Amino acid sequence: MRNSRIEVRPIAGAIGAEIHNVDVGADLDEGTVGDIRQALLDHCVIFFRDQKLDVARHKVFTRRFGEIFIHPNYKGTQADPEIIVITREPGDKKIVGEDWHADTTMMPEPPMGAILYAIEVPPYGGDTLFANQYLAYETLSDGMKKMLSGMRALHSDRMVAGPQANKNAFRATKVREDAEWRETVSAHPVVVTHPETGRKLLYVNASYTVGFEGMTEAESKPLLGYLLEHGHRPEFTCRFRWETGSIAFWDNRVCKHLAIHDAGPFRRVMRRTQIAGGPMG
Ligand code: SIN
């Protein structure tokens, strides 16, 4: 039985809604958790304002939606493997998540979602963009949909971690770049059926997808480039302006997102958990 009184307010035509009348740090009843999950499925990314979440309550809230996913490329770089603190210091030349991406798609079972909590935000700048990949798929031509059906793409973490990614010299948030690091590669369908909604979506992203199975990277590039650009047409997106205590909770299966690198002289500190997912099929 549902007894929740959450209020869902869409923030854009294609994606994203703010959720009001809920304290996510409280012990939520099943009805409220169910309604939050439904809002996530309906809007792909949901936002909360003015929340007070310490690390323990952040984990409790996350576990209401699944097991906490441990990110292999932050192992040993963060105090708590279940938490990634994403810090942007003034002067950082790179930031985490500055290309359009879904998280951690080099894994055979990428995380189903992420919950990002704002600890310290700039007075302006540092917004995050989200893009709806159901719409990205649905707006392709029938010919393109036919061509993509049955195709698989290779997702690698070589652009975001490891020595050759060379991120750590340019940003405060460190990732594994040690000599023992090894590339992880997984193949996923280019068109995925969302396991909960049953809707088809386009599943390629700029940070991880390196090409199509059975094709060279050079051969893949023109089509991949087209699909990557198409996936974040402005009418598929929303933009979230952070305040201290804001939360973004995205469905990582259907959202791409991008952290805007425009915080200039300001510090920005966010705390992220990820929720374990399943195979993308
Ligand atoms: C991320 O890509 O998970 C980080 C997003 C952000 O910092 O806005």
Short mmCIF file of N, CA, C and O in Angstrom, two decimals, residues 88-177:
data_model
loop_
_atom_site.label_atom_id
_atom_site.label_comp_id
_atom_site.label_asym_id
_atom_site.label_seq_id
_atom_site.Cartn_x
_atom_site.Cartn_y
_atom_site.Cartn_z
N ARG A 88 36.50 19.36 -6.85
CA ARG A 88 37.08 20.22 -7.89
C ARG A 88 37.68 21.42 -7.18
O ARG A 88 36.97 22.18 -6.50
N GLU A 89 39.01 21.55 -7.27
CA GLU A 89 39.68 22.67 -6.60
C GLU A 89 39.86 23.82 -7.60
O GLU A 89 39.97 23.57 -8.81
N PRO A 90 39.89 25.07 -7.11
CA PRO A 90 40.17 26.18 -8.02
C PRO A 90 41.45 25.89 -8.80
O PRO A 90 42.43 25.42 -8.23
N GLY A 91 41.42 26.13 -10.09
CA GLY A 91 42.61 25.90 -10.91
C GLY A 91 42.68 24.52 -11.54
O GLY A 91 43.52 24.28 -12.41
N ASP A 92 41.82 23.59 -11.13
CA ASP A 92 41.83 22.27 -11.76
C ASP A 92 41.59 22.42 -13.27
O ASP A 92 40.66 23.12 -13.69
N LYS A 93 42.42 21.72 -14.04
CA LYS A 93 42.29 21.83 -15.50
C LYS A 93 41.33 20.78 -16.05
O LYS A 93 40.88 20.87 -17.19
N LYS A 94 41.10 19.73 -15.26
CA LYS A 94 40.13 18.69 -15.65
C LYS A 94 39.22 18.43 -14.46
O LYS A 94 39.61 18.69 -13.31
N ILE A 95 38.04 17.88 -14.76
CA ILE A 95 37.14 17.47 -13.68
C ILE A 95 36.58 16.09 -13.99
O ILE A 95 36.65 15.63 -15.14
N VAL A 96 36.00 15.47 -12.99
CA VAL A 96 35.36 14.16 -13.20
C VAL A 96 34.08 14.37 -13.99
O VAL A 96 33.28 15.25 -13.66
N GLY A 97 33.90 13.61 -15.05
CA GLY A 97 32.61 13.60 -15.76
C GLY A 97 32.39 14.74 -16.72
O GLY A 97 31.23 15.12 -16.96
N GLU A 98 33.45 15.29 -17.31
CA GLU A 98 33.26 16.47 -18.16
C GLU A 98 32.87 16.13 -19.60
O GLU A 98 32.70 17.03 -20.41
N ASP A 99 32.79 14.84 -19.95
CA ASP A 99 32.26 14.44 -21.26
C ASP A 99 30.90 13.77 -21.04
O ASP A 99 30.63 13.23 -19.97
N TRP A 100 30.09 13.74 -22.10
CA TRP A 100 28.78 13.09 -21.98
C TRP A 100 28.97 11.59 -21.76
O TRP A 100 29.56 10.91 -22.60
N HIS A 101 28.47 11.08 -20.66
CA HIS A 101 28.71 9.67 -20.34
C HIS A 101 27.62 9.09 -19.47
O HIS A 101 26.88 9.81 -18.80
N ALA A 102 27.54 7.76 -19.49
CA ALA A 102 26.90 7.00 -18.42
C ALA A 102 28.06 6.46 -17.60
O ALA A 102 29.18 6.34 -18.09
N ASP A 103 27.82 6.14 -16.33
CA ASP A 103 28.93 5.78 -15.45
C ASP A 103 29.36 4.33 -15.62
O ASP A 103 28.52 3.42 -15.68
N THR A 104 30.69 4.14 -15.72
CA THR A 104 31.30 2.84 -15.44
C THR A 104 30.81 1.75 -16.40
O THR A 104 30.67 0.58 -16.02
N THR A 105 30.57 2.12 -17.66
CA THR A 105 29.97 1.15 -18.60
C THR A 105 30.99 0.15 -19.15
O THR A 105 30.62 -0.72 -19.95
N MET A 106 32.26 0.25 -18.71
CA MET A 106 33.21 -0.80 -19.10
C MET A 106 32.94 -2.09 -18.34
O MET A 106 33.50 -3.14 -18.67
N MET A 107 32.10 -2.02 -17.29
CA MET A 107 31.81 -3.22 -16.50
C MET A 107 30.79 -4.10 -17.23
O MET A 107 29.91 -3.59 -17.92
N PRO A 108 30.90 -5.43 -17.06
CA PRO A 108 29.87 -6.29 -17.67
C PRO A 108 28.47 -6.00 -17.12
O PRO A 108 27.49 -6.16 -17.82
N GLU A 109 28.43 -5.55 -15.85
CA GLU A 109 27.15 -5.17 -15.24
C GLU A 109 27.30 -3.75 -14.68
O GLU A 109 27.66 -3.57 -13.51
N PRO A 110 27.08 -2.74 -15.49
CA PRO A 110 27.28 -1.36 -15.02
C PRO A 110 26.28 -0.99 -13.92
O PRO A 110 25.20 -1.58 -13.84
N PRO A 111 26.64 -0.03 -13.08
CA PRO A 111 25.72 0.38 -12.02
C PRO A 111 24.38 0.86 -12.59
O PRO A 111 24.34 1.48 -13.64
N MET A 112 23.29 0.55 -11.87
CA MET A 112 21.96 0.98 -12.35
C MET A 112 21.68 2.45 -12.06
O MET A 112 20.82 3.06 -12.68
N GLY A 113 22.41 3.00 -11.08
CA GLY A 113 22.13 4.39 -10.74
C GLY A 113 23.23 4.98 -9.89
O GLY A 113 24.16 4.27 -9.47
N ALA A 114 23.11 6.28 -9.67
CA ALA A 114 24.05 6.98 -8.79
C ALA A 114 23.29 8.05 -8.02
O ALA A 114 22.30 8.60 -8.52
N ILE A 115 23.78 8.30 -6.81
CA ILE A 115 23.17 9.32 -5.95
C ILE A 115 24.28 10.30 -5.56
O ILE A 115 25.21 9.94 -4.84
N LEU A 116 24.17 11.51 -6.09
CA LEU A 116 25.22 12.52 -5.94
C LEU A 116 24.70 13.63 -5.02
O LEU A 116 23.64 14.21 -5.29
N TYR A 117 25.45 13.90 -3.95
CA TYR A 117 25.03 14.85 -2.91
C TYR A 117 25.99 16.03 -2.89
O TYR A 117 27.21 15.84 -2.87
N ALA A 118 25.45 17.24 -2.88
CA ALA A 118 26.29 18.44 -2.93
C ALA A 118 26.69 18.89 -1.53
O ALA A 118 25.84 19.25 -0.71
N ILE A 119 28.00 18.88 -1.28
CA ILE A 119 28.53 19.30 0.02
C ILE A 119 28.95 20.77 -0.02
O ILE A 119 28.66 21.55 0.88
N GLU A 120 29.64 21.14 -1.08
CA GLU A 120 30.09 22.54 -1.23
C GLU A 120 29.97 22.88 -2.71
O GLU A 120 30.51 22.17 -3.56
N VAL A 121 29.26 23.97 -3.02
CA VAL A 121 29.05 24.30 -4.43
C VAL A 121 29.48 25.74 -4.71
O VAL A 121 29.45 26.59 -3.81
N PRO A 122 29.86 26.02 -5.95
CA PRO A 122 30.23 27.39 -6.29
C PRO A 122 29.00 28.30 -6.29
O PRO A 122 27.88 27.81 -6.45
N PRO A 123 29.18 29.61 -6.16
CA PRO A 123 28.02 30.51 -6.19
C PRO A 123 27.35 30.51 -7.55
O PRO A 123 26.16 30.79 -7.66
N TYR A 124 28.11 30.21 -8.58
CA TYR A 124 27.55 30.00 -9.92
C TYR A 124 28.52 29.09 -10.67
O TYR A 124 29.69 28.97 -10.30
N GLY A 125 28.01 28.45 -11.73
CA GLY A 125 28.84 27.46 -12.45
C GLY A 125 28.74 26.09 -11.78
O GLY A 125 28.16 25.94 -10.70
N GLY A 126 29.31 25.09 -12.46
CA GLY A 126 29.34 23.74 -11.90
C GLY A 126 28.01 23.00 -11.99
O GLY A 126 27.77 22.06 -11.23
N ASP A 127 27.13 23.42 -12.92
CA ASP A 127 25.86 22.70 -13.11
C ASP A 127 26.13 21.32 -13.73
O ASP A 127 27.23 21.07 -14.25
N THR A 128 25.12 20.48 -13.73
CA THR A 128 25.22 19.17 -14.39
C THR A 128 24.08 19.04 -15.40
O THR A 128 22.94 19.43 -15.12
N LEU A 129 24.42 18.49 -16.58
CA LEU A 129 23.43 18.25 -17.65
C LEU A 129 23.10 16.76 -17.69
O LEU A 129 23.97 15.92 -17.45
N PHE A 130 21.86 16.46 -18.05
CA PHE A 130 21.41 15.07 -18.21
C PHE A 130 20.69 14.94 -19.54
O PHE A 130 20.03 15.89 -19.99
N ALA A 131 20.81 13.78 -20.19
CA ALA A 131 20.15 13.57 -21.49
C ALA A 131 19.44 12.22 -21.52
O ALA A 131 19.97 11.20 -21.06
N ASN A 132 18.24 12.23 -22.07
CA ASN A 132 17.32 11.09 -22.09
C ASN A 132 17.61 10.20 -23.30
O ASN A 132 17.40 10.62 -24.45
N GLN A 133 18.09 8.98 -23.04
CA GLN A 133 18.49 8.10 -24.15
C GLN A 133 17.35 7.25 -24.71
O GLN A 133 17.51 6.58 -25.73
N TYR A 134 16.15 7.30 -24.08
CA TYR A 134 14.97 6.75 -24.77
C TYR A 134 14.69 7.63 -25.98
O TYR A 134 14.46 7.15 -27.07
N LEU A 135 14.69 8.95 -25.74
CA LEU A 135 14.39 9.89 -26.84
C LEU A 135 15.47 9.81 -27.90
O LEU A 135 15.17 9.94 -29.09
N ALA A 136 16.72 9.63 -27.46
CA ALA A 136 17.80 9.52 -28.44
C ALA A 136 17.51 8.37 -29.40
O ALA A 136 17.70 8.48 -30.61
N TYR A 137 17.04 7.25 -28.86
CA TYR A 137 16.73 6.10 -29.72
C TYR A 137 15.47 6.36 -30.54
O TYR A 137 15.47 6.15 -31.77
N GLU A 138 14.44 6.82 -29.89
CA GLU A 138 13.13 6.93 -30.57
C GLU A 138 13.15 7.91 -31.73
O GLU A 138 12.34 7.80 -32.65
N THR A 139 14.05 8.89 -31.70
CA THR A 139 14.09 9.91 -32.76
C THR A 139 15.01 9.52 -33.92
O THR A 139 15.15 10.28 -34.87
N LEU A 140 15.62 8.33 -33.85
CA LEU A 140 16.39 7.86 -35.00
C LEU A 140 15.43 7.39 -36.10
O LEU A 140 14.29 7.01 -35.82
N SER A 141 15.91 7.40 -37.33
CA SER A 141 15.08 6.93 -38.45
C SER A 141 14.89 5.42 -38.35
O SER A 141 15.67 4.72 -37.68
N ASP A 142 13.88 4.91 -39.05
CA ASP A 142 13.66 3.46 -39.05
C ASP A 142 14.86 2.73 -39.63
O ASP A 142 15.24 1.65 -39.18
N GLY A 143 15.49 3.34 -40.65
CA GLY A 143 16.66 2.72 -41.28
C GLY A 143 17.81 2.59 -40.30
O GLY A 143 18.48 1.55 -40.22
N MET A 144 18.04 3.65 -39.54
CA MET A 144 19.13 3.62 -38.54
C MET A 144 18.81 2.62 -37.44
O MET A 144 19.67 1.84 -37.01
N LYS A 145 17.56 2.62 -36.98
CA LYS A 145 17.18 1.65 -35.92
C LYS A 145 17.42 0.22 -36.39
O LYS A 145 17.92 -0.62 -35.64
N LYS A 146 17.07 -0.03 -37.66
CA LYS A 146 17.25 -1.38 -38.21
C LYS A 146 18.73 -1.75 -38.25
O LYS A 146 19.13 -2.85 -37.87
N MET A 147 19.55 -0.79 -38.68
CA MET A 147 20.98 -1.06 -38.77
C MET A 147 21.58 -1.33 -37.37
O MET A 147 22.43 -2.21 -37.21
N LEU A 148 21.14 -0.59 -36.38
CA LEU A 148 21.74 -0.71 -35.04
C LEU A 148 21.28 -1.96 -34.29
O LEU A 148 21.96 -2.45 -33.39
N SER A 149 20.09 -2.47 -34.69
CA SER A 149 19.56 -3.62 -33.93
C SER A 149 20.51 -4.81 -34.16
O SER A 149 20.90 -5.10 -35.28
N GLY A 150 20.92 -5.43 -33.10
CA GLY A 150 21.88 -6.54 -33.22
C GLY A 150 23.34 -6.10 -33.14
O GLY A 150 24.22 -6.94 -32.99
N MET A 151 23.61 -4.80 -33.26
CA MET A 151 25.01 -4.35 -33.13
C MET A 151 25.40 -4.25 -31.66
O MET A 151 24.57 -3.92 -30.81
N ARG A 152 26.68 -4.49 -31.40
CA ARG A 152 27.18 -4.33 -30.03
C ARG A 152 28.36 -3.36 -30.05
O ARG A 152 29.08 -3.29 -31.05
N ALA A 153 28.52 -2.64 -28.96
CA ALA A 153 29.63 -1.68 -28.86
C ALA A 153 30.57 -2.11 -27.75
O ALA A 153 30.16 -2.73 -26.76
N LEU A 154 31.84 -1.77 -27.93
CA LEU A 154 32.85 -2.07 -26.91
C LEU A 154 33.05 -0.85 -26.02
O LEU A 154 33.22 0.28 -26.52
N HIS A 155 33.02 -1.10 -24.72
CA HIS A 155 33.18 -0.04 -23.72
C HIS A 155 34.45 -0.33 -22.93
O HIS A 155 34.60 -1.41 -22.36
N SER A 156 35.35 0.64 -22.89
CA SER A 156 36.64 0.49 -22.20
C SER A 156 36.82 1.65 -21.23
O SER A 156 36.32 2.76 -21.46
N ASP A 157 37.59 1.41 -20.16
CA ASP A 157 37.87 2.50 -19.22
C ASP A 157 39.23 3.17 -19.50
O ASP A 157 39.72 3.93 -18.69
N ARG A 158 39.81 2.91 -20.67
CA ARG A 158 41.16 3.44 -20.92
C ARG A 158 41.19 4.97 -21.07
O ARG A 158 42.25 5.57 -20.94
N MET A 159 40.04 5.59 -21.35
CA MET A 159 40.03 7.06 -21.50
C MET A 159 39.83 7.78 -20.16
O MET A 159 40.02 8.98 -20.08
N VAL A 160 39.44 7.03 -19.12
CA VAL A 160 39.12 7.68 -17.84
C VAL A 160 39.99 7.22 -16.68
O VAL A 160 39.91 7.78 -15.59
N ALA A 161 40.81 6.20 -16.88
CA ALA A 161 41.67 5.69 -15.80
C ALA A 161 42.90 5.06 -16.41
O ALA A 161 42.99 4.86 -17.62
N GLY A 162 43.85 4.71 -15.53
CA GLY A 162 45.11 4.12 -16.00
C GLY A 162 46.10 5.20 -16.38
O GLY A 162 45.72 6.36 -16.58
N PRO A 163 47.38 4.80 -16.52
CA PRO A 163 48.44 5.79 -16.75
C PRO A 163 48.23 6.63 -18.00
O PRO A 163 48.48 7.84 -18.01
N GLN A 164 47.73 6.01 -19.08
CA GLN A 164 47.63 6.76 -20.35
C GLN A 164 46.49 7.78 -20.32
O GLN A 164 46.50 8.72 -21.11
N ALA A 165 45.53 7.62 -19.42
CA ALA A 165 44.43 8.61 -19.33
C ALA A 165 44.98 9.93 -18.78
O ALA A 165 44.49 11.01 -19.13
N ASN A 166 45.98 9.82 -17.90
CA ASN A 166 46.71 11.00 -17.43
C ASN A 166 45.79 12.09 -16.87
O ASN A 166 45.87 13.25 -17.26
N LYS A 167 44.92 11.69 -15.95
CA LYS A 167 43.97 12.65 -15.36
C LYS A 167 44.53 13.31 -14.11
O LYS A 167 44.27 14.48 -13.84
N ASN A 168 45.31 12.53 -13.32
CA ASN A 168 45.61 12.98 -11.96
C ASN A 168 46.45 14.26 -11.87
O ASN A 168 46.32 15.01 -10.91
N ALA A 169 47.27 14.49 -12.91
CA ALA A 169 48.11 15.70 -12.86
C ALA A 169 47.25 16.96 -13.01
O ALA A 169 47.72 18.06 -12.71
N PHE A 170 46.01 16.81 -13.44
CA PHE A 170 45.21 17.99 -13.80
C PHE A 170 43.98 18.20 -12.92
O PHE A 170 43.23 19.14 -13.12
N ARG A 171 43.76 17.29 -11.95
CA ARG A 171 42.55 17.46 -11.15
C ARG A 171 42.74 16.92 -9.73
O ARG A 171 43.59 16.05 -9.49
N ALA A 172 41.92 17.42 -8.82
CA ALA A 172 42.05 17.06 -7.41
C ALA A 172 41.55 15.64 -7.13
O ALA A 172 42.05 14.97 -6.23
N THR A 173 40.56 15.19 -7.88
CA THR A 173 40.00 13.86 -7.64
C THR A 173 40.83 12.82 -8.38
O THR A 173 40.89 12.82 -9.61
N LYS A 174 41.47 11.97 -7.63
CA LYS A 174 42.43 11.03 -8.21
C LYS A 174 41.75 9.70 -8.54
O LYS A 174 40.86 9.25 -7.84
N VAL A 175 42.23 9.11 -9.62
CA VAL A 175 41.72 7.82 -10.08
C VAL A 175 42.92 6.88 -10.15
O VAL A 175 44.08 7.33 -10.11
N ARG A 176 42.69 5.59 -10.30
CA ARG A 176 43.84 4.67 -10.41
C ARG A 176 44.62 4.94 -11.69
O ARG A 176 44.08 4.89 -12.79
N GLU A 177 45.91 5.20 -11.51
CA GLU A 177 46.82 5.37 -12.66
C GLU A 177 48.08 4.54 -12.46
O GLU A 177 49.07 4.74 -13.15
#
